[in-house]
Amino acid sequence: MIAIGFGTGGGCPIDSLIHLLCGCRDEATRTNDKARFSGLFTVDRAQHRDLRAAVEQALALPVTLIAPEQLIVMADRVVTRSARSIEHYGVGSVAEAAALLGAGPGSRLLMPRRIFDKATCATAIQRGKAA
């Protein structure tokens, strides 16, 4: 199963986020026609709680909100180093850390962070598992 992680900057338009998430999902599907998705994962903050229902409806996948302090567990495993993300969450990429946490123990990044407008996303899969 593939997990999609995402993050947003302040004032991120919902259309931009959905556009990016659909693109990430489609890219994972193009590289593996049997791709299955476990859901969408992001840090628990007010903006993400407000966007949750619209994202779930648009992608037909559940959104899991992750406590900010849990992201730090993945700090050594993310490949992106955003100074802003490190300052706020202690991890180089919220999207990558959320995807890795969502994919579970032994996960690896399939697609590092992508950016569109004020939104970011990444995908991860559990090691040794088919998508």
Coordinates of N, CA and C in Angstrom, one line a residue:
M1 N 0.8 -1.2 0.0 CA 0.0 0.0 0.0 C 0.9 1.2 0.0
I2 N 0.4 2.2 -0.7 CA 1.1 3.5 -0.8 C 0.4 4.5 0.0
A3 N 1.2 5.3 0.8 CA 0.7 6.4 1.6 C 1.1 7.7 0.9
I4 N 0.2 8.6 0.9 CA 0.5 10.0 0.4 C 0.5 11.0 1.6
G5 N 1.7 11.6 1.7 CA 1.8 12.6 2.7 C 1.7 14.0 2.1
F6 N 1.1 15.0 2.9 CA 1.0 16.3 2.3 C 1.2 17.4 3.4
G7 N 1.5 18.5 3.0 CA 1.7 19.7 3.9 C 1.2 20.9 3.1
T8 N 0.9 22.0 3.8 CA 0.5 23.2 3.2 C 1.1 24.4 3.9
G9 N 1.3 25.5 3.2 CA 1.7 26.8 3.8 C 0.4 27.5 4.0
G10 N 0.6 28.6 4.8 CA -0.6 29.4 5.2 C -1.3 29.9 3.9
G11 N -2.6 29.9 3.9 CA -3.3 30.4 2.8 C -3.3 29.6 1.5
C12 N -3.0 28.3 1.7 CA -3.0 27.4 0.5 C -4.4 27.2 0.0
P13 N -4.6 27.5 -1.3 CA -6.0 27.2 -1.9 C -6.3 25.7 -1.9
I14 N -7.5 25.3 -1.6 CA -7.9 23.9 -1.6 C -7.7 23.4 -3.0
D15 N -8.0 24.1 -4.1 CA -7.8 23.7 -5.4 C -6.4 23.3 -5.8
S16 N -5.5 24.1 -5.3 CA -4.0 23.8 -5.5 C -3.6 22.5 -4.8
L17 N -4.1 22.3 -3.6 CA -3.8 21.1 -2.8 C -4.3 19.9 -3.5
I18 N -5.6 19.9 -3.9 CA -6.2 18.8 -4.6 C -5.5 18.5 -5.9
H19 N -5.2 19.5 -6.7 CA -4.5 19.4 -7.9 C -3.1 18.6 -7.7
L20 N -2.4 19.0 -6.7 CA -1.1 18.4 -6.4 C -1.3 16.9 -5.9
L21 N -2.2 16.7 -5.0 CA -2.5 15.4 -4.5 C -2.9 14.4 -5.6
C22 N -3.8 14.9 -6.5 CA -4.2 14.0 -7.7 C -3.0 13.7 -8.6
G23 N -2.2 14.7 -8.8 CA -1.0 14.5 -9.6 C -0.1 13.4 -9.0
C24 N 0.1 13.5 -7.7 CA 1.0 12.5 -7.0 C 0.4 11.1 -7.1
R25 N -0.9 11.1 -6.8 CA -1.6 9.8 -6.9 C -1.5 9.2 -8.4
D26 N -1.7 10.0 -9.3 CA -1.6 9.6 -10.7 C -0.2 9.2 -11.1
E27 N 0.8 9.9 -10.6 CA 2.2 9.5 -10.9 C 2.5 8.1 -10.3
A28 N 2.1 7.9 -9.1 CA 2.3 6.6 -8.5 C 1.6 5.5 -9.3
T29 N 0.4 5.8 -9.8 CA -0.4 4.8 -10.5 C 0.3 4.5 -11.9
R30 N 0.9 5.5 -12.5 CA 1.6 5.3 -13.8 C 2.8 4.4 -13.6
T31 N 3.5 4.5 -12.5 CA 4.7 3.7 -12.3 C 4.4 2.3 -11.9
N32 N 3.1 2.1 -11.4 CA 2.7 0.8 -11.0 C 1.2 0.7 -11.2
D33 N 0.8 -0.1 -12.2 CA -0.6 -0.1 -12.5 C -1.5 -0.8 -11.5
K34 N -0.8 -1.5 -10.5 CA -1.6 -2.2 -9.4 C -1.5 -1.4 -8.1
A35 N -1.1 -0.1 -8.2 CA -1.0 0.7 -7.1 C -2.3 0.8 -6.3
R36 N -2.1 0.6 -5.0 CA -3.3 0.8 -4.0 C -2.8 1.7 -3.0
F37 N -3.7 2.6 -2.5 CA -3.4 3.6 -1.6 C -4.1 3.4 -0.2
S38 N -3.3 3.6 0.8 CA -3.8 3.4 2.2 C -4.5 4.7 2.7
G39 N -4.1 5.8 2.2 CA -4.7 7.1 2.6 C -3.8 8.2 2.5
L40 N -4.2 9.3 3.0 CA -3.5 10.6 3.0 C -3.1 10.9 4.4
F41 N -1.9 11.5 4.6 CA -1.4 11.7 6.0 C -0.8 13.1 6.0
T42 N -1.0 13.8 7.1 CA -0.5 15.1 7.3 C -0.4 15.5 8.8
V43 N 0.3 16.6 9.1 CA 0.4 17.0 10.4 C -0.9 17.6 10.9
D44 N -1.2 17.4 12.1 CA -2.5 17.9 12.7 C -2.3 19.4 13.1
R45 N -2.9 20.2 12.2 CA -3.0 21.6 12.5 C -4.3 22.2 12.0
A46 N -4.7 23.3 12.5 CA -6.1 23.8 12.2 C -6.4 23.9 10.7
Q47 N -5.5 24.4 9.9 CA -5.7 24.5 8.4 C -6.0 23.1 7.8
H48 N -5.3 22.1 8.3 CA -5.5 20.7 7.7 C -6.8 20.1 8.2
R49 N -7.2 20.4 9.4 CA -8.5 20.0 9.9 C -9.6 20.6 9.1
D50 N -9.4 21.9 8.7 CA -10.4 22.6 7.9 C -10.5 22.0 6.4
L51 N -9.4 21.6 5.9 CA -9.4 21.1 4.5 C -9.7 19.6 4.4
R52 N -9.8 18.9 5.5 CA -9.9 17.4 5.6 C -11.1 16.9 4.8
A53 N -12.3 17.4 5.0 CA -13.4 16.8 4.3 C -13.4 17.0 2.8
A54 N -12.9 18.2 2.4 CA -12.8 18.4 0.9 C -11.8 17.5 0.3
V55 N -10.7 17.3 0.9 CA -9.6 16.4 0.4 C -10.1 15.0 0.3
E56 N -10.8 14.5 1.4 CA -11.3 13.2 1.4 C -12.3 13.0 0.3
Q57 N -13.2 13.9 0.1 CA -14.2 13.8 -0.9 C -13.6 13.8 -2.3
A58 N -12.6 14.7 -2.6 CA -12.0 14.8 -3.9 C -11.2 13.6 -4.3
L59 N -10.5 12.9 -3.3 CA -9.6 11.8 -3.6 C -10.2 10.5 -3.2
A60 N -11.3 10.5 -2.5 CA -12.0 9.2 -2.1 C -11.0 8.4 -1.2
L61 N -10.2 9.1 -0.4 CA -9.3 8.4 0.5 C -9.4 9.1 1.9
P62 N -9.2 8.4 3.0 CA -9.2 9.0 4.3 C -8.0 9.9 4.6
V63 N -8.2 10.9 5.3 CA -7.0 11.8 5.8 C -6.8 11.5 7.2
T64 N -5.5 11.1 7.6 CA -5.1 10.9 8.9 C -4.3 12.0 9.4
L65 N -4.6 12.6 10.5 CA -3.9 13.7 11.1 C -2.9 13.2 12.1
I66 N -1.6 13.6 12.0 CA -0.5 13.1 12.8 C -0.1 14.2 13.7
A67 N 0.1 13.9 15.0 CA 0.6 14.8 16.0 C 2.0 15.3 15.6
P68 N 2.2 16.7 15.7 CA 3.4 17.2 15.2 C 4.7 16.6 15.8
E69 N 4.6 16.2 17.1 CA 5.8 15.6 17.7 C 6.1 14.2 17.1
Q70 N 5.2 13.5 16.5 CA 5.5 12.2 15.8 C 6.3 12.4 14.6
L71 N 6.3 13.5 13.9 CA 7.0 13.7 12.7 C 8.5 13.6 12.9
I72 N 9.0 14.0 14.1 CA 10.4 14.1 14.4 C 11.1 12.7 14.3
V73 N 10.3 11.6 14.5 CA 10.8 10.3 14.4 C 11.4 10.0 13.0
M74 N 10.9 10.7 12.0 CA 11.3 10.5 10.6 C 12.3 11.5 10.1
A75 N 12.8 12.3 11.0 CA 13.8 13.4 10.6 C 15.0 12.9 9.9
D76 N 15.5 11.8 10.2 CA 16.7 11.2 9.6 C 16.4 10.5 8.2
R77 N 15.1 10.3 8.0 CA 14.7 9.5 6.8 C 14.2 10.4 5.6
V78 N 13.9 11.6 5.9 CA 13.4 12.5 4.8 C 14.6 13.0 4.0
V79 N 14.4 13.2 2.7 CA 15.5 13.7 1.8 C 15.5 15.2 1.6
T80 N 14.4 15.8 1.9 CA 14.2 17.3 1.7 C 14.6 18.0 3.0
R81 N 15.2 19.1 2.8 CA 15.6 19.9 4.0 C 15.1 21.3 3.9
S82 N 13.8 21.5 4.3 CA 13.2 22.8 4.2 C 13.5 23.5 5.6
A83 N 14.1 24.7 5.6 CA 14.4 25.4 6.8 C 13.1 25.7 7.6
R84 N 12.1 26.1 6.9 CA 10.8 26.5 7.5 C 10.2 25.2 8.2
S85 N 10.2 24.1 7.5 CA 9.7 22.9 8.1 C 10.5 22.4 9.3
I86 N 11.8 22.5 9.2 CA 12.7 22.2 10.4 C 12.4 23.1 11.6
E87 N 12.2 24.4 11.3 CA 12.0 25.4 12.3 C 10.6 25.1 13.1
H88 N 9.6 24.8 12.3 CA 8.3 24.6 12.9 C 8.0 23.2 13.4
Y89 N 8.6 22.1 12.7 CA 8.2 20.8 13.1 C 9.4 19.9 13.4
G90 N 10.6 20.4 13.2 CA 11.8 19.6 13.5 C 12.1 18.5 12.5
V91 N 11.5 18.6 11.3 CA 11.7 17.6 10.2 C 11.8 18.4 8.9
G92 N 12.7 17.9 8.0 CA 12.9 18.6 6.7 C 11.7 18.7 5.8
S93 N 10.8 17.8 5.9 CA 9.6 17.8 5.0 C 8.4 17.2 5.7
V94 N 7.4 17.9 6.0 CA 6.2 17.4 6.6 C 5.6 16.3 5.7
A95 N 5.5 16.6 4.4 CA 4.9 15.6 3.4 C 5.7 14.3 3.4
E96 N 7.0 14.3 3.4 CA 7.8 13.1 3.4 C 7.6 12.3 4.7
A97 N 7.8 13.1 5.8 CA 7.6 12.4 7.1 C 6.3 11.8 7.3
A98 N 5.2 12.5 6.9 CA 3.9 12.0 7.0 C 3.6 10.8 6.1
A99 N 4.2 10.8 4.9 CA 4.1 9.6 4.0 C 4.8 8.4 4.6
L100 N 6.0 8.6 5.1 CA 6.7 7.5 5.7 C 6.0 6.9 7.0
L101 N 5.5 7.8 7.8 CA 4.7 7.4 9.0 C 3.4 6.6 8.5
G102 N 2.8 7.2 7.5 CA 1.5 6.5 7.0 C 1.8 5.2 6.4
A103 N 2.9 5.0 5.8 CA 3.2 3.7 5.2 C 3.6 2.6 6.2
G104 N 4.1 3.1 7.4 CA 4.3 2.1 8.4 C 5.8 1.8 8.6
P105 N 6.1 0.9 9.5 CA 7.5 0.5 9.8 C 8.2 -0.1 8.5
G106 N 9.4 0.3 8.4 CA 10.2 -0.2 7.2 C 9.8 0.5 5.9
S107 N 9.1 1.6 6.0 CA 8.7 2.2 4.7 C 9.9 3.0 4.1
R108 N 9.7 3.2 2.8 CA 10.7 4.0 2.0 C 9.9 5.0 1.1
L109 N 10.6 6.1 0.8 CA 10.0 7.1 -0.1 C 9.9 6.5 -1.5
L110 N 8.8 6.7 -2.2 CA 8.6 6.4 -3.6 C 8.9 7.7 -4.4
M111 N 8.3 8.7 -3.9 CA 8.5 10.0 -4.5 C 8.7 11.1 -3.5
P112 N 9.9 11.7 -3.5 CA 10.2 12.8 -2.6 C 9.2 14.0 -2.8
R113 N 9.3 14.9 -1.9 CA 8.4 16.1 -1.9 C 8.3 16.7 -3.3
R114 N 7.1 17.0 -3.6 CA 6.7 17.8 -4.8 C 6.0 19.1 -4.3
I115 N 6.2 20.1 -5.0 CA 5.5 21.4 -4.6 C 4.7 22.0 -5.7
F116 N 3.5 22.5 -5.3 CA 2.7 23.2 -6.2 C 2.0 24.3 -5.4
D117 N 2.2 25.6 -5.8 CA 1.6 26.7 -5.1 C 2.1 26.7 -3.7
K118 N 1.3 26.5 -2.7 CA 1.7 26.5 -1.3 C 1.5 25.1 -0.7
A119 N 1.4 24.1 -1.6 CA 1.1 22.7 -1.1 C 2.3 21.8 -1.4
T120 N 2.6 20.8 -0.6 CA 3.6 19.8 -0.9 C 3.0 18.4 -0.7
C121 N 3.6 17.4 -1.4 CA 3.2 16.1 -1.2 C 4.3 15.1 -1.5
A122 N 4.3 13.9 -1.0 CA 5.2 12.9 -1.2 C 4.5 11.5 -1.1
T123 N 5.1 10.5 -1.6 CA 4.5 9.1 -1.4 C 5.6 8.2 -0.9
A124 N 5.1 7.2 -0.1 CA 6.0 6.2 0.5 C 5.2 4.8 0.5
I125 N 6.1 3.8 0.5 CA 5.5 2.4 0.6 C 6.4 1.6 1.6
Q126 N 5.7 0.6 2.1 CA 6.5 -0.3 3.1 C 7.5 -1.1 2.3
R127 N 8.7 -1.2 2.8 CA 9.8 -2.0 2.1 C 9.3 -3.4 1.9
G128 N 9.7 -3.9 0.7 CA 9.4 -5.2 0.3 C 8.0 -5.5 -0.1
K129 N 7.1 -4.5 -0.1 CA 5.7 -4.7 -0.4 C 5.5 -4.2 -1.8
A130 N 4.6 -4.9 -2.5 CA 4.2 -4.5 -3.8 C 3.2 -3.4 -3.6
A131 N 3.1 -2.4 -4.5 CA 2.1 -1.3 -4.3 C 0.7 -1.9 -4.5

